[in-house]
mmCIF file with all atom_site columns, C-alpha atoms in Angstrom:
data_model
loop_
_atom_site.group_PDB
_atom_site.id
_atom_site.type_symbol
_atom_site.label_atom_id
_atom_site.label_alt_id
_atom_site.label_comp_id
_atom_site.label_asym_id
_atom_site.label_entity_id
_atom_site.label_seq_id
_atom_site.pdbx_PDB_ins_code
_atom_site.Cartn_x
_atom_site.Cartn_y
_atom_site.Cartn_z
_atom_site.occupancy
_atom_site.B_iso_or_equiv
_atom_site.pdbx_formal_charge
_atom_site.auth_seq_id
_atom_site.auth_comp_id
_atom_site.auth_asym_id
_atom_site.auth_atom_id
_atom_site.pdbx_PDB_model_num
ATOM 1   C CA . MET A 1 1   ? 62.527  38.022 106.535 1.00 38.00 ? 569 MET A CA 1
ATOM 2   C CA . VAL A 1 2   ? 64.917  40.587 105.088 1.00 44.00 ? 570 VAL A CA 1
ATOM 3   C CA . ARG A 1 3   ? 68.498  39.471 104.514 1.00 44.00 ? 571 ARG A CA 1
ATOM 4   C CA . ASP A 1 4   ? 71.486  41.743 104.999 1.00 48.00 ? 572 ASP A CA 1
ATOM 5   C CA . ALA A 1 5   ? 73.194  42.933 101.847 1.00 51.00 ? 573 ALA A CA 1
ATOM 6   C CA . GLN A 1 6   ? 76.557  41.733 103.177 1.00 53.00 ? 574 GLN A CA 1
ATOM 7   C CA . PRO A 1 7   ? 77.052  38.244 104.618 1.00 52.00 ? 575 PRO A CA 1
ATOM 8   C CA . PRO A 1 8   ? 78.283  38.064 108.214 1.00 52.00 ? 576 PRO A CA 1
ATOM 9   C CA . SER A 1 9   ? 82.045  38.160 108.662 1.00 54.00 ? 577 SER A CA 1
ATOM 10  C CA . GLN A 1 10  ? 82.035  34.485 109.644 1.00 58.00 ? 578 GLN A CA 1
ATOM 11  C CA . GLU A 1 11  ? 80.930  33.605 106.124 1.00 65.00 ? 579 GLU A CA 1
ATOM 12  C CA . ARG A 1 12  ? 83.606  35.655 104.353 1.00 67.00 ? 580 ARG A CA 1
ATOM 13  C CA . ARG A 1 13  ? 85.798  33.403 102.246 1.00 72.00 ? 581 ARG A CA 1
ATOM 14  C CA . ARG A 1 14  ? 89.487  33.015 102.982 1.00 77.00 ? 582 ARG A CA 1
ATOM 15  C CA . GLY A 1 15  ? 91.743  35.166 100.820 1.00 77.00 ? 583 GLY A CA 1
ATOM 16  C CA . ALA A 1 16  ? 89.029  37.637 99.830  1.00 75.00 ? 584 ALA A CA 1
ATOM 17  C CA . SER A 1 17  ? 90.856  40.604 101.343 1.00 76.00 ? 585 SER A CA 1
ATOM 18  C CA . LEU A 1 18  ? 94.002  39.625 99.418  1.00 80.00 ? 586 LEU A CA 1
ATOM 19  C CA . GLY A 1 19  ? 92.239  39.339 96.076  1.00 79.00 ? 587 GLY A CA 1
ATOM 20  C CA . LEU A 1 20  ? 92.941  35.601 95.855  1.00 82.00 ? 588 LEU A CA 1
ATOM 21  C CA . PRO A 1 21  ? 90.569  33.118 94.214  1.00 85.00 ? 589 PRO A CA 1
ATOM 22  C CA . GLU A 1 22  ? 88.267  30.979 96.361  1.00 83.00 ? 590 GLU A CA 1
ATOM 23  C CA . GLY A 1 23  ? 89.722  27.671 95.166  1.00 86.00 ? 591 GLY A CA 1
ATOM 24  C CA . GLY A 1 24  ? 92.273  26.122 92.836  1.00 89.00 ? 592 GLY A CA 1
ATOM 25  C CA . PRO A 1 25  ? 95.732  27.421 91.946  1.00 89.00 ? 593 PRO A CA 1
ATOM 26  C CA . GLY A 1 26  ? 96.503  30.748 93.582  1.00 87.00 ? 594 GLY A CA 1
ATOM 27  C CA . SER A 1 27  ? 94.065  30.268 96.470  1.00 90.00 ? 595 SER A CA 1
ATOM 28  C CA . LEU A 1 28  ? 95.225  30.186 100.077 1.00 92.00 ? 596 LEU A CA 1
ATOM 29  C CA . ALA A 1 29  ? 96.638  26.824 101.107 1.00 93.00 ? 597 ALA A CA 1
ATOM 30  C CA . PRO A 1 30  ? 94.824  24.867 103.822 1.00 92.00 ? 598 PRO A CA 1
ATOM 31  C CA . PHE A 1 31  ? 96.421  24.945 107.288 1.00 90.00 ? 599 PHE A CA 1
ATOM 32  C CA . GLY A 1 32  ? 96.946  21.162 107.397 1.00 92.00 ? 600 GLY A CA 1
ATOM 33  C CA . THR A 1 33  ? 98.818  21.134 104.094 1.00 95.00 ? 601 THR A CA 1
ATOM 34  C CA . ARG A 1 34  ? 101.043 23.980 105.287 1.00 94.00 ? 602 ARG A CA 1
ATOM 35  C CA . VAL A 1 35  ? 101.838 22.114 108.506 1.00 94.00 ? 603 VAL A CA 1
ATOM 36  C CA . LEU A 1 36  ? 102.686 18.968 106.557 1.00 97.00 ? 604 LEU A CA 1
ATOM 37  C CA . ALA A 1 37  ? 105.029 20.950 104.277 1.00 97.00 ? 605 ALA A CA 1
ATOM 38  C CA . PHE A 1 38  ? 106.676 22.432 107.394 1.00 95.00 ? 606 PHE A CA 1
ATOM 39  C CA . LEU A 1 39  ? 107.179 18.940 108.860 1.00 96.00 ? 607 LEU A CA 1
ATOM 40  C CA . VAL A 1 40  ? 108.721 17.679 105.605 1.00 97.00 ? 608 VAL A CA 1
ATOM 41  C CA . ASP A 1 41  ? 111.132 20.636 105.609 1.00 96.00 ? 609 ASP A CA 1
ATOM 42  C CA . ALA A 1 42  ? 111.967 20.126 109.301 1.00 95.00 ? 610 ALA A CA 1
ATOM 43  C CA . PHE A 1 43  ? 112.736 16.446 108.687 1.00 95.00 ? 611 PHE A CA 1
ATOM 44  C CA . LEU A 1 44  ? 114.862 17.291 105.640 1.00 95.00 ? 612 LEU A CA 1
ATOM 45  C CA . SER A 1 45  ? 116.763 19.878 107.681 1.00 95.00 ? 613 SER A CA 1
ATOM 46  C CA . ALA A 1 46  ? 117.441 17.348 110.430 1.00 94.00 ? 614 ALA A CA 1
ATOM 47  C CA . VAL A 1 47  ? 118.754 14.871 107.855 1.00 94.00 ? 615 VAL A CA 1
ATOM 48  C CA . VAL A 1 48  ? 121.022 17.494 106.285 1.00 94.00 ? 616 VAL A CA 1
ATOM 49  C CA . ALA A 1 49  ? 122.335 18.553 109.705 1.00 95.00 ? 617 ALA A CA 1
ATOM 50  C CA . GLY A 1 50  ? 122.763 14.883 110.639 1.00 94.00 ? 618 GLY A CA 1
ATOM 51  C CA . LEU A 1 51  ? 125.087 14.391 107.672 1.00 94.00 ? 619 LEU A CA 1
ATOM 52  C CA . PHE A 1 52  ? 127.475 16.905 109.254 1.00 92.00 ? 620 PHE A CA 1
ATOM 53  C CA . THR A 1 53  ? 127.165 15.737 112.864 1.00 92.00 ? 621 THR A CA 1
ATOM 54  C CA . ALA A 1 54  ? 127.069 11.942 112.405 1.00 91.00 ? 622 ALA A CA 1
ATOM 55  C CA . PRO A 1 55  ? 127.346 9.723  114.381 1.00 90.00 ? 623 PRO A CA 1
ATOM 56  C CA . ASP A 1 56  ? 125.952 12.201 116.938 1.00 92.00 ? 624 ASP A CA 1
ATOM 57  C CA . LEU A 1 57  ? 122.416 13.575 116.683 1.00 89.00 ? 625 LEU A CA 1
ATOM 58  C CA . PRO A 1 58  ? 122.203 17.024 115.030 1.00 90.00 ? 626 PRO A CA 1
ATOM 59  C CA . GLY A 1 59  ? 120.599 18.790 117.987 1.00 89.00 ? 627 GLY A CA 1
ATOM 60  C CA . ASN A 1 60  ? 120.342 22.545 117.439 1.00 90.00 ? 628 ASN A CA 1
ATOM 61  C CA . TRP A 1 61  ? 122.348 22.329 114.221 1.00 93.00 ? 629 TRP A CA 1
ATOM 62  C CA . SER A 1 62  ? 119.115 21.324 112.497 1.00 92.00 ? 630 SER A CA 1
ATOM 63  C CA . LEU A 1 63  ? 117.795 24.836 113.248 1.00 94.00 ? 631 LEU A CA 1
ATOM 64  C CA . LEU A 1 64  ? 120.660 26.346 111.276 1.00 95.00 ? 632 LEU A CA 1
ATOM 65  C CA . SER A 1 65  ? 120.064 23.865 108.480 1.00 95.00 ? 633 SER A CA 1
ATOM 66  C CA . PHE A 1 66  ? 116.333 24.706 108.528 1.00 96.00 ? 634 PHE A CA 1
ATOM 67  C CA . ALA A 1 67  ? 117.024 28.437 108.275 1.00 97.00 ? 635 ALA A CA 1
ATOM 68  C CA . VAL A 1 68  ? 119.483 28.030 105.409 1.00 96.00 ? 636 VAL A CA 1
ATOM 69  C CA . VAL A 1 69  ? 117.222 25.652 103.449 1.00 95.00 ? 637 VAL A CA 1
ATOM 70  C CA . TYR A 1 70  ? 114.188 27.912 103.906 1.00 96.00 ? 638 TYR A CA 1
ATOM 71  C CA . VAL A 1 71  ? 115.867 31.191 103.002 1.00 97.00 ? 639 VAL A CA 1
ATOM 72  C CA . VAL A 1 72  ? 117.826 29.826 100.028 1.00 97.00 ? 640 VAL A CA 1
ATOM 73  C CA . PHE A 1 73  ? 114.877 27.978 98.506  1.00 97.00 ? 641 PHE A CA 1
ATOM 74  C CA . LEU A 1 74  ? 112.358 30.797 99.077  1.00 96.00 ? 642 LEU A CA 1
ATOM 75  C CA . VAL A 1 75  ? 114.641 33.371 97.438  1.00 96.00 ? 643 VAL A CA 1
ATOM 76  C CA . ALA A 1 76  ? 115.784 31.065 94.615  1.00 96.00 ? 644 ALA A CA 1
ATOM 77  C CA . VAL A 1 77  ? 112.534 29.355 93.579  1.00 95.00 ? 645 VAL A CA 1
ATOM 78  C CA . GLY A 1 78  ? 109.749 30.695 95.822  1.00 94.00 ? 646 GLY A CA 1
ATOM 79  C CA . GLN A 1 79  ? 109.014 27.399 97.519  1.00 96.00 ? 647 GLN A CA 1
ATOM 80  C CA . THR A 1 80  ? 110.739 25.049 99.932  1.00 97.00 ? 648 THR A CA 1
ATOM 81  C CA . PRO A 1 81  ? 111.156 21.333 99.154  1.00 97.00 ? 649 PRO A CA 1
ATOM 82  C CA . GLY A 1 82  ? 108.163 20.536 101.381 1.00 97.00 ? 650 GLY A CA 1
ATOM 83  C CA . MET A 1 83  ? 106.048 23.153 99.622  1.00 97.00 ? 651 MET A CA 1
ATOM 84  C CA . ARG A 1 84  ? 107.053 21.797 96.236  1.00 97.00 ? 652 ARG A CA 1
ATOM 85  C CA . LEU A 1 85  ? 106.223 18.239 97.252  1.00 97.00 ? 653 LEU A CA 1
ATOM 86  C CA . LEU A 1 86  ? 102.744 19.294 98.394  1.00 97.00 ? 654 LEU A CA 1
ATOM 87  C CA . GLY A 1 87  ? 101.990 21.721 95.550  1.00 97.00 ? 655 GLY A CA 1
ATOM 88  C CA . LEU A 1 88  ? 102.367 24.993 97.444  1.00 97.00 ? 656 LEU A CA 1
ATOM 89  C CA . ARG A 1 89  ? 104.259 28.207 96.740  1.00 95.00 ? 657 ARG A CA 1
ATOM 90  C CA . LEU A 1 90  ? 104.850 31.537 98.425  1.00 95.00 ? 658 LEU A CA 1
ATOM 91  C CA . ALA A 1 91  ? 102.977 34.507 96.970  1.00 92.00 ? 659 ALA A CA 1
ATOM 92  C CA . HIS A 1 92  ? 104.390 37.996 97.551  1.00 89.00 ? 660 HIS A CA 1
ATOM 93  C CA . PRO A 1 93  ? 103.747 41.575 96.369  1.00 85.00 ? 661 PRO A CA 1
ATOM 94  C CA . HIS A 1 94  ? 106.097 41.350 93.353  1.00 86.00 ? 662 HIS A CA 1
ATOM 95  C CA . PRO A 1 95  ? 105.209 38.069 91.609  1.00 83.00 ? 663 PRO A CA 1
ATOM 96  C CA . ALA A 1 96  ? 107.301 38.861 88.525  1.00 85.00 ? 664 ALA A CA 1
ATOM 97  C CA . SER A 1 97  ? 110.498 38.926 90.597  1.00 89.00 ? 665 SER A CA 1
ATOM 98  C CA . ARG A 1 98  ? 112.175 36.809 93.244  1.00 92.00 ? 666 ARG A CA 1
ATOM 99  C CA . LEU A 1 99  ? 111.257 37.133 96.885  1.00 93.00 ? 667 LEU A CA 1
ATOM 100 C CA . ALA A 1 100 ? 113.342 39.841 98.571  1.00 94.00 ? 668 ALA A CA 1
ATOM 101 C CA . PRO A 1 101 ? 115.970 38.241 100.833 1.00 95.00 ? 669 PRO A CA 1
ATOM 102 C CA . TRP A 1 102 ? 114.860 40.335 103.828 1.00 96.00 ? 670 TRP A CA 1
ATOM 103 C CA . ARG A 1 103 ? 111.334 38.919 103.510 1.00 95.00 ? 671 ARG A CA 1
ATOM 104 C CA . ALA A 1 104 ? 112.697 35.364 103.450 1.00 96.00 ? 672 ALA A CA 1
ATOM 105 C CA . VAL A 1 105 ? 114.939 35.970 106.475 1.00 97.00 ? 673 VAL A CA 1
ATOM 106 C CA . VAL A 1 106 ? 112.244 37.666 108.582 1.00 96.00 ? 674 VAL A CA 1
ATOM 107 C CA . ARG A 1 107 ? 109.581 35.119 107.602 1.00 95.00 ? 675 ARG A CA 1
ATOM 108 C CA . THR A 1 108 ? 111.879 32.188 108.388 1.00 96.00 ? 676 THR A CA 1
ATOM 109 C CA . GLY A 1 109 ? 112.973 33.671 111.711 1.00 95.00 ? 677 GLY A CA 1
ATOM 110 C CA . LEU A 1 110 ? 109.376 34.139 112.833 1.00 95.00 ? 678 LEU A CA 1
ATOM 111 C CA . LEU A 1 111 ? 108.394 30.694 111.560 1.00 94.00 ? 679 LEU A CA 1
ATOM 112 C CA . MET A 1 112 ? 111.203 29.116 113.601 1.00 93.00 ? 680 MET A CA 1
ATOM 113 C CA . LEU A 1 113 ? 109.582 30.553 116.747 1.00 93.00 ? 681 LEU A CA 1
ATOM 114 C CA . LEU A 1 114 ? 106.405 28.556 115.827 1.00 89.00 ? 682 LEU A CA 1
ATOM 115 C CA . VAL A 1 115 ? 104.020 30.777 117.847 1.00 89.00 ? 683 VAL A CA 1
ATOM 116 C CA . PRO A 1 116 ? 103.740 33.501 115.143 1.00 88.00 ? 684 PRO A CA 1
ATOM 117 C CA . ALA A 1 117 ? 102.668 30.817 112.679 1.00 89.00 ? 685 ALA A CA 1
ATOM 118 C CA . LEU A 1 118 ? 99.777  29.900 114.977 1.00 88.00 ? 686 LEU A CA 1
ATOM 119 C CA . VAL A 1 119 ? 98.537  33.500 115.372 1.00 89.00 ? 687 VAL A CA 1
ATOM 120 C CA . VAL A 1 120 ? 96.335  33.698 112.289 1.00 87.00 ? 688 VAL A CA 1
ATOM 121 C CA . ASP A 1 121 ? 94.078  36.357 110.810 1.00 86.00 ? 689 ASP A CA 1
ATOM 122 C CA . ALA A 1 122 ? 90.638  35.901 109.210 1.00 82.00 ? 690 ALA A CA 1
ATOM 123 C CA . ASP A 1 123 ? 92.309  34.735 105.996 1.00 82.00 ? 691 ASP A CA 1
ATOM 124 C CA . GLY A 1 124 ? 94.314  32.066 107.812 1.00 82.00 ? 692 GLY A CA 1
ATOM 125 C CA . ARG A 1 125 ? 97.675  33.768 107.307 1.00 89.00 ? 693 ARG A CA 1
ATOM 126 C CA . GLY A 1 126 ? 100.115 33.540 110.190 1.00 91.00 ? 694 GLY A CA 1
ATOM 127 C CA . LEU A 1 127 ? 101.877 36.499 111.752 1.00 93.00 ? 695 LEU A CA 1
ATOM 128 C CA . HIS A 1 128 ? 105.046 35.593 109.830 1.00 93.00 ? 696 HIS A CA 1
ATOM 129 C CA . ASP A 1 129 ? 103.098 36.000 106.570 1.00 94.00 ? 697 ASP A CA 1
ATOM 130 C CA . ARG A 1 130 ? 101.405 39.245 107.594 1.00 93.00 ? 698 ARG A CA 1
ATOM 131 C CA . VAL A 1 131 ? 104.667 40.889 108.684 1.00 93.00 ? 699 VAL A CA 1
ATOM 132 C CA . THR A 1 132 ? 106.357 40.041 105.365 1.00 94.00 ? 700 THR A CA 1
ATOM 133 C CA . ASP A 1 133 ? 103.247 40.594 103.195 1.00 92.00 ? 701 ASP A CA 1
ATOM 134 C CA . THR A 1 134 ? 103.319 37.043 101.873 1.00 94.00 ? 702 THR A CA 1
ATOM 135 C CA . ALA A 1 135 ? 100.868 34.130 101.666 1.00 92.00 ? 703 ALA A CA 1
ATOM 136 C CA . VAL A 1 136 ? 101.220 30.413 101.040 1.00 94.00 ? 704 VAL A CA 1
ATOM 137 C CA . VAL A 1 137 ? 99.002  29.489 98.094  1.00 94.00 ? 705 VAL A CA 1
ATOM 138 C CA . LEU A 1 138 ? 98.204  26.385 96.086  1.00 94.00 ? 706 LEU A CA 1
ATOM 139 C CA . ASP A 1 139 ? 100.483 26.006 93.088  1.00 91.00 ? 707 ASP A CA 1
ATOM 140 C CA . ARG A 1 140 ? 98.481  23.331 91.294  1.00 85.00 ? 708 ARG A CA 1
#
């Protein structure tokens, strides 16, 4: 039996088209770890918003808190508190410099809609990452 020179597309490793390693630091983060980091950030945002709205529940104010936390932390240090806790960081086209604020704002806005994060490509990147040319990778 003769094998094809190229493996079928189903066997292509995640991150190959981005030039990322197969495993270890710098490789694409698993979906479950990304979701957990998102949940940590959402909880933190609700707590922060709750500090300003107490004794009432924060309601939609937690969305504003989420947006501010995400944008500020992504531009300042390249990772949100949830990402840092779980050993993730945001990779972008200019690794020697900070993430451009427009990328952080657009990415956060799309992420807040949730659906774009669930529309993934073959590498596992969500629509919010593809639009802003970013990827969540393992930091450690």
